[in-house]
Amino acid sequence: LQSLSSLAATLGVLSENPGEDFEVVSISIDPRETPALAVEKKAHYVERSGKPSIAEGWHYLTGTETNIQRATNAAGFRYAWDNRAQQYSHPAGVVVATAQGKLSRYLFGIDYGPRDLRLAILDASEGKISSPLKKVLLYCYHYDLATGRYSLAIMRVVQVAGAATVFSLGMMIFVWTRRERRQVG
């Protein structure tokens, strides 16, 4: 709910408008939520934004557990039911996609600035996908449901470092072999 409040506030100050310049899709991960509840939530957050025009391009979706899992798996979004809290535990953030449906960028956290969202939307509109370096960095972190934060996944770091070492050694051997052949030939 905090991330939706933040998104509403951010959309309220953007010069670009959902429905004209881009579309916003909020998907409930709780299969018990109904379309009627989605309509209520949409009205609440549109009102909080202070910009009624965003209602045209902000879509709230509900679905079956199977359909929700398909959508979240496609976006790389992970969540789990927390029995103790009786709610879903998940990372906070926004996923930005291109018009072709390719994931362009993730904005993690509850509060991100309008500038960050605007740049992410502009990149996605140009079909830009996050850089390979950012993908590697994201691979090295994982969302910890217990703490509610991203933490370093040390085994992934070791894997990336190992792959970089093997690549570097391979390049050194390749360069030395070429030099040796030039000197002999």
PDB file of C-alpha atoms in Angstrom:
ATOM      1  CA  LEU A   1       0.000   0.000   0.000  1.00  0.00           C
ATOM      2  CA  GLN A   2       2.874   2.344   0.698  1.00  0.00           C
ATOM      3  CA  SER A   3       4.303   1.754  -2.767  1.00  0.00           C
ATOM      4  CA  LEU A   4       0.915   2.556  -4.344  1.00  0.00           C
ATOM      5  CA  SER A   5       0.722   5.763  -2.287  1.00  0.00           C
ATOM      6  CA  SER A   6       4.191   6.727  -3.465  1.00  0.00           C
ATOM      7  CA  LEU A   7       3.329   5.893  -7.074  1.00  0.00           C
ATOM      8  CA  ALA A   8       0.153   7.994  -6.843  1.00  0.00           C
ATOM      9  CA  ALA A   9       2.122  10.955  -5.454  1.00  0.00           C
ATOM     10  CA  THR A  10       4.769  10.594  -8.156  1.00  0.00           C
ATOM     11  CA  LEU A  11       2.210  10.329 -10.965  1.00  0.00           C
ATOM     12  CA  GLY A  12       0.525  13.420  -9.541  1.00  0.00           C
ATOM     13  CA  VAL A  13       3.573  15.598 -10.168  1.00  0.00           C
ATOM     14  CA  LEU A  14       4.779  14.174 -13.497  1.00  0.00           C
ATOM     15  CA  SER A  15       4.215  16.347 -16.544  1.00  0.00           C
ATOM     16  CA  GLU A  16       3.589  13.176 -18.566  1.00  0.00           C
ATOM     17  CA  ASN A  17       0.171  11.579 -18.161  1.00  0.00           C
ATOM     18  CA  PRO A  18      -0.956   7.965 -17.953  1.00  0.00           C
ATOM     19  CA  GLY A  19      -3.316   7.268 -20.810  1.00  0.00           C
ATOM     20  CA  GLU A  20      -1.597   9.798 -23.060  1.00  0.00           C
ATOM     21  CA  ASP A  21       2.132   9.193 -22.677  1.00  0.00           C
ATOM     22  CA  PHE A  22       2.225   5.762 -21.007  1.00  0.00           C
ATOM     23  CA  GLU A  23       0.025   3.222 -19.220  1.00  0.00           C
ATOM     24  CA  VAL A  24       0.176   2.138 -15.576  1.00  0.00           C
ATOM     25  CA  VAL A  25      -0.911  -1.367 -14.611  1.00  0.00           C
ATOM     26  CA  SER A  26      -1.258  -2.382 -10.973  1.00  0.00           C
ATOM     27  CA  ILE A  27      -1.766  -6.111 -10.488  1.00  0.00           C
ATOM     28  CA  SER A  28      -3.070  -7.484  -7.210  1.00  0.00           C
ATOM     29  CA  ILE A  29      -1.090 -10.520  -6.051  1.00  0.00           C
ATOM     30  CA  ASP A  30      -3.949 -11.596  -3.777  1.00  0.00           C
ATOM     31  CA  PRO A  31      -6.366 -13.852  -5.682  1.00  0.00           C
ATOM     32  CA  ARG A  32      -9.044 -13.108  -3.054  1.00  0.00           C
ATOM     33  CA  GLU A  33      -9.261  -9.470  -4.173  1.00  0.00           C
ATOM     34  CA  THR A  34     -12.198  -8.697  -6.432  1.00  0.00           C
ATOM     35  CA  PRO A  35     -12.653  -6.332  -9.364  1.00  0.00           C
ATOM     36  CA  ALA A  36     -14.945  -4.221  -7.114  1.00  0.00           C
ATOM     37  CA  LEU A  37     -12.103  -3.785  -4.609  1.00  0.00           C
ATOM     38  CA  ALA A  38      -9.742  -2.866  -7.462  1.00  0.00           C
ATOM     39  CA  VAL A  39     -12.165  -0.106  -8.531  1.00  0.00           C
ATOM     40  CA  GLU A  40     -12.221   1.216  -4.946  1.00  0.00           C
ATOM     41  CA  LYS A  41      -8.423   1.153  -4.677  1.00  0.00           C
ATOM     42  CA  LYS A  42      -8.021   2.896  -8.011  1.00  0.00           C
ATOM     43  CA  ALA A  43     -10.420   5.676  -6.974  1.00  0.00           C
ATOM     44  CA  HIS A  44      -8.594   6.079  -3.653  1.00  0.00           C
ATOM     45  CA  TYR A  45      -5.125   6.377  -5.195  1.00  0.00           C
ATOM     46  CA  VAL A  46      -6.242   8.585  -8.071  1.00  0.00           C
ATOM     47  CA  GLU A  47      -7.757  10.930  -5.485  1.00  0.00           C
ATOM     48  CA  ARG A  48      -4.509  10.828  -3.441  1.00  0.00           C
ATOM     49  CA  SER A  49      -2.540  11.809  -6.551  1.00  0.00           C
ATOM     50  CA  GLY A  50      -4.410  15.088  -6.829  1.00  0.00           C
ATOM     51  CA  LYS A  51      -4.513  14.569 -10.599  1.00  0.00           C
ATOM     52  CA  PRO A  52      -7.858  13.023 -11.687  1.00  0.00           C
ATOM     53  CA  SER A  53      -6.701  12.750 -15.302  1.00  0.00           C
ATOM     54  CA  ILE A  54      -4.429   9.815 -14.425  1.00  0.00           C
ATOM     55  CA  ALA A  55      -7.478   7.564 -13.951  1.00  0.00           C
ATOM     56  CA  GLU A  56      -7.712   7.070 -17.723  1.00  0.00           C
ATOM     57  CA  GLY A  57      -4.336   5.378 -17.977  1.00  0.00           C
ATOM     58  CA  TRP A  58      -4.077   3.610 -14.598  1.00  0.00           C
ATOM     59  CA  HIS A  59      -5.429   0.073 -14.667  1.00  0.00           C
ATOM     60  CA  TYR A  60      -5.989  -2.083 -11.579  1.00  0.00           C
ATOM     61  CA  LEU A  61      -6.146  -5.792 -12.314  1.00  0.00           C
ATOM     62  CA  THR A  62      -7.189  -8.798 -10.287  1.00  0.00           C
ATOM     63  CA  GLY A  63      -7.037 -12.433 -11.296  1.00  0.00           C
ATOM     64  CA  THR A  64      -6.827 -16.066 -10.430  1.00  0.00           C
ATOM     65  CA  GLU A  65      -3.788 -17.412  -8.620  1.00  0.00           C
ATOM     66  CA  THR A  66      -2.592 -19.055 -11.856  1.00  0.00           C
ATOM     67  CA  ASN A  67      -2.843 -15.830 -13.870  1.00  0.00           C
ATOM     68  CA  ILE A  68      -1.219 -13.792 -11.122  1.00  0.00           C
ATOM     69  CA  GLN A  69       1.696 -16.239 -11.005  1.00  0.00           C
ATOM     70  CA  ARG A  70       2.099 -16.063 -14.792  1.00  0.00           C
ATOM     71  CA  ALA A  71       2.276 -12.266 -14.719  1.00  0.00           C
ATOM     72  CA  THR A  72       4.601 -12.054 -11.722  1.00  0.00           C
ATOM     73  CA  ASN A  73       6.907 -14.786 -13.024  1.00  0.00           C
ATOM     74  CA  ALA A  74       7.171 -12.986 -16.369  1.00  0.00           C
ATOM     75  CA  ALA A  75       8.180  -9.808 -14.524  1.00  0.00           C
ATOM     76  CA  GLY A  76      10.605 -11.590 -12.199  1.00  0.00           C
ATOM     77  CA  PHE A  77       8.520 -10.468  -9.227  1.00  0.00           C
ATOM     78  CA  ARG A  78       8.623 -12.832  -6.242  1.00  0.00           C
ATOM     79  CA  TYR A  79       6.281 -12.908  -3.283  1.00  0.00           C
ATOM     80  CA  ALA A  80       5.161 -15.334  -0.573  1.00  0.00           C
ATOM     81  CA  TRP A  81       2.320 -15.652   1.881  1.00  0.00           C
ATOM     82  CA  ASP A  82       3.402 -14.821   5.455  1.00  0.00           C
ATOM     83  CA  ASN A  83       1.234 -16.896   7.817  1.00  0.00           C
ATOM     84  CA  ARG A  84       2.351 -14.961  10.872  1.00  0.00           C
ATOM     85  CA  ALA A  85       1.369 -11.573   9.417  1.00  0.00           C
ATOM     86  CA  GLN A  86      -1.536 -13.001   7.386  1.00  0.00           C
ATOM     87  CA  GLN A  87      -0.463 -11.087   4.304  1.00  0.00           C
ATOM     88  CA  TYR A  88       1.759 -11.358   1.263  1.00  0.00           C
ATOM     89  CA  SER A  89       5.393 -10.431   1.692  1.00  0.00           C
ATOM     90  CA  HIS A  90       7.052  -8.899  -1.353  1.00  0.00           C
ATOM     91  CA  PRO A  91       9.594  -6.311  -2.442  1.00  0.00           C
ATOM     92  CA  ALA A  92       8.368  -2.792  -3.027  1.00  0.00           C
ATOM     93  CA  GLY A  93       8.933  -1.206  -6.376  1.00  0.00           C
ATOM     94  CA  VAL A  94       7.813  -0.559  -9.905  1.00  0.00           C
ATOM     95  CA  VAL A  95       8.541  -2.561 -13.029  1.00  0.00           C
ATOM     96  CA  VAL A  96       8.801  -0.464 -16.211  1.00  0.00           C
ATOM     97  CA  ALA A  97       8.263  -2.200 -19.550  1.00  0.00           C
ATOM     98  CA  THR A  98       8.578  -1.187 -23.193  1.00  0.00           C
ATOM     99  CA  ALA A  99       5.541  -0.924 -25.463  1.00  0.00           C
ATOM    100  CA  GLN A 100       6.480  -4.389 -26.740  1.00  0.00           C
ATOM    101  CA  GLY A 101       6.227  -5.803 -23.202  1.00  0.00           C
ATOM    102  CA  LYS A 102       9.965  -6.237 -22.584  1.00  0.00           C
ATOM    103  CA  LEU A 103      11.154  -5.350 -19.100  1.00  0.00           C
ATOM    104  CA  SER A 104      13.155  -2.162 -19.246  1.00  0.00           C
ATOM    105  CA  ARG A 105      13.896  -1.266 -15.639  1.00  0.00           C
ATOM    106  CA  TYR A 106      13.062  -1.947 -12.013  1.00  0.00           C
ATOM    107  CA  LEU A 107      12.686   0.913  -9.549  1.00  0.00           C
ATOM    108  CA  PHE A 108      13.080  -0.646  -6.125  1.00  0.00           C
ATOM    109  CA  GLY A 109      11.877   0.748  -2.839  1.00  0.00           C
ATOM    110  CA  ILE A 110       8.827   2.511  -1.574  1.00  0.00           C
ATOM    111  CA  ASP A 111       9.854   6.033  -2.458  1.00  0.00           C
ATOM    112  CA  TYR A 112      11.472   6.958  -5.749  1.00  0.00           C
ATOM    113  CA  GLY A 113      11.508  10.385  -7.276  1.00  0.00           C
ATOM    114  CA  PRO A 114       9.527  11.657 -10.229  1.00  0.00           C
ATOM    115  CA  ARG A 115      12.811  12.140 -12.093  1.00  0.00           C
ATOM    116  CA  ASP A 116      13.679   8.436 -11.744  1.00  0.00           C
ATOM    117  CA  LEU A 117      10.238   7.356 -12.942  1.00  0.00           C
ATOM    118  CA  ARG A 118      10.288   9.851 -15.819  1.00  0.00           C
ATOM    119  CA  LEU A 119      13.710   8.640 -17.003  1.00  0.00           C
ATOM    120  CA  ALA A 120      12.628   5.003 -16.716  1.00  0.00           C
ATOM    121  CA  ILE A 121       9.506   5.733 -18.783  1.00  0.00           C
ATOM    122  CA  LEU A 122      11.519   7.632 -21.402  1.00  0.00           C
ATOM    123  CA  ASP A 123      14.045   4.792 -21.672  1.00  0.00           C
ATOM    124  CA  ALA A 124      11.236   2.259 -22.041  1.00  0.00           C
ATOM    125  CA  SER A 125       9.538   4.394 -24.706  1.00  0.00           C
ATOM    126  CA  GLU A 126      12.784   4.247 -26.690  1.00  0.00           C
ATOM    127  CA  GLY A 127      12.963   0.474 -26.203  1.00  0.00           C
ATOM    128  CA  LYS A 128      16.021   0.689 -23.952  1.00  0.00           C
ATOM    129  CA  ILE A 129      16.677  -2.235 -21.662  1.00  0.00           C
ATOM    130  CA  SER A 130      18.704  -1.947 -18.468  1.00  0.00           C
ATOM    131  CA  SER A 131      22.445  -2.398 -19.021  1.00  0.00           C
ATOM    132  CA  PRO A 132      24.136  -5.810 -18.667  1.00  0.00           C
ATOM    133  CA  LEU A 133      26.102  -4.459 -15.684  1.00  0.00           C
ATOM    134  CA  LYS A 134      22.863  -3.578 -13.883  1.00  0.00           C
ATOM    135  CA  LYS A 135      21.538  -7.054 -14.631  1.00  0.00           C
ATOM    136  CA  VAL A 136      24.667  -8.588 -13.074  1.00  0.00           C
ATOM    137  CA  LEU A 137      24.300  -6.343 -10.017  1.00  0.00           C
ATOM    138  CA  LEU A 138      20.653  -7.359  -9.642  1.00  0.00           C
ATOM    139  CA  TYR A 139      21.713 -11.002  -9.931  1.00  0.00           C
ATOM    140  CA  CYS A 140      24.061 -10.513  -6.978  1.00  0.00           C
ATOM    141  CA  TYR A 141      21.256  -9.306  -4.682  1.00  0.00           C
ATOM    142  CA  HIS A 142      18.068 -10.987  -3.557  1.00  0.00           C
ATOM    143  CA  TYR A 143      15.002  -9.862  -1.671  1.00  0.00           C
ATOM    144  CA  ASP A 144      14.882 -11.268   1.854  1.00  0.00           C
ATOM    145  CA  LEU A 145      11.251 -11.757   2.883  1.00  0.00           C
ATOM    146  CA  ALA A 146      12.230 -11.949   6.563  1.00  0.00           C
ATOM    147  CA  THR A 147      13.959  -8.551   6.700  1.00  0.00           C
ATOM    148  CA  GLY A 148      12.077  -6.817   3.884  1.00  0.00           C
ATOM    149  CA  ARG A 149      15.340  -5.679   2.296  1.00  0.00           C
ATOM    150  CA  TYR A 150      17.685  -6.557  -0.515  1.00  0.00           C
ATOM    151  CA  SER A 151      20.832  -8.280   0.609  1.00  0.00           C
ATOM    152  CA  LEU A 152      23.989  -9.489  -1.023  1.00  0.00           C
ATOM    153  CA  ALA A 153      23.708 -13.085  -2.237  1.00  0.00           C
ATOM    154  CA  ILE A 154      27.283 -14.137  -1.552  1.00  0.00           C
ATOM    155  CA  MET A 155      27.145 -17.359  -3.602  1.00  0.00           C
ATOM    156  CA  ARG A 156      25.999 -15.356  -6.617  1.00  0.00           C
ATOM    157  CA  VAL A 157      28.870 -12.921  -6.075  1.00  0.00           C
ATOM    158  CA  VAL A 158      31.278 -15.881  -5.965  1.00  0.00           C
ATOM    159  CA  GLN A 159      29.762 -17.236  -9.205  1.00  0.00           C
ATOM    160  CA  VAL A 160      30.114 -13.870 -10.963  1.00  0.00           C
ATOM    161  CA  ALA A 161      33.681 -13.412  -9.652  1.00  0.00           C
ATOM    162  CA  GLY A 162      34.582 -16.957 -10.727  1.00  0.00           C
ATOM    163  CA  ALA A 163      33.188 -16.396 -14.222  1.00  0.00           C
ATOM    164  CA  ALA A 164      35.092 -13.092 -14.477  1.00  0.00           C
ATOM    165  CA  THR A 165      38.311 -14.835 -13.383  1.00  0.00           C
ATOM    166  CA  VAL A 166      37.909 -17.623 -15.944  1.00  0.00           C
ATOM    167  CA  PHE A 167      37.151 -15.057 -18.655  1.00  0.00           C
ATOM    168  CA  SER A 168      40.193 -12.964 -17.698  1.00  0.00           C
ATOM    169  CA  LEU A 169      42.493 -15.995 -17.678  1.00  0.00           C
ATOM    170  CA  GLY A 170      41.148 -17.081 -21.045  1.00  0.00           C
ATOM    171  CA  MET A 171      41.789 -13.629 -22.505  1.00  0.00           C
ATOM    172  CA  MET A 172      45.338 -13.570 -21.099  1.00  0.00           C
ATOM    173  CA  ILE A 173      46.113 -16.983 -22.585  1.00  0.00           C
ATOM    174  CA  PHE A 174      44.646 -15.883 -25.923  1.00  0.00           C
ATOM    175  CA  VAL A 175      46.736 -12.666 -25.992  1.00  0.00           C
ATOM    176  CA  TRP A 176      49.964 -14.464 -24.932  1.00  0.00           C
ATOM    177  CA  THR A 177      49.426 -17.172 -27.544  1.00  0.00           C
ATOM    178  CA  ARG A 178      48.966 -14.602 -30.306  1.00  0.00           C
ATOM    179  CA  ARG A 179      52.079 -12.671 -29.216  1.00  0.00           C
ATOM    180  CA  GLU A 180      54.145 -15.848 -29.151  1.00  0.00           C
ATOM    181  CA  ARG A 181      52.994 -16.837 -32.627  1.00  0.00           C
ATOM    182  CA  ARG A 182      53.875 -13.378 -34.003  1.00  0.00           C
ATOM    183  CA  GLN A 183      57.367 -13.517 -32.478  1.00  0.00           C
ATOM    184  CA  VAL A 184      58.020 -17.030 -33.807  1.00  0.00           C
ATOM    185  CA  GLY A 185      56.517 -16.378 -37.242  1.00  0.00           C
TER     186      GLY A 185
END
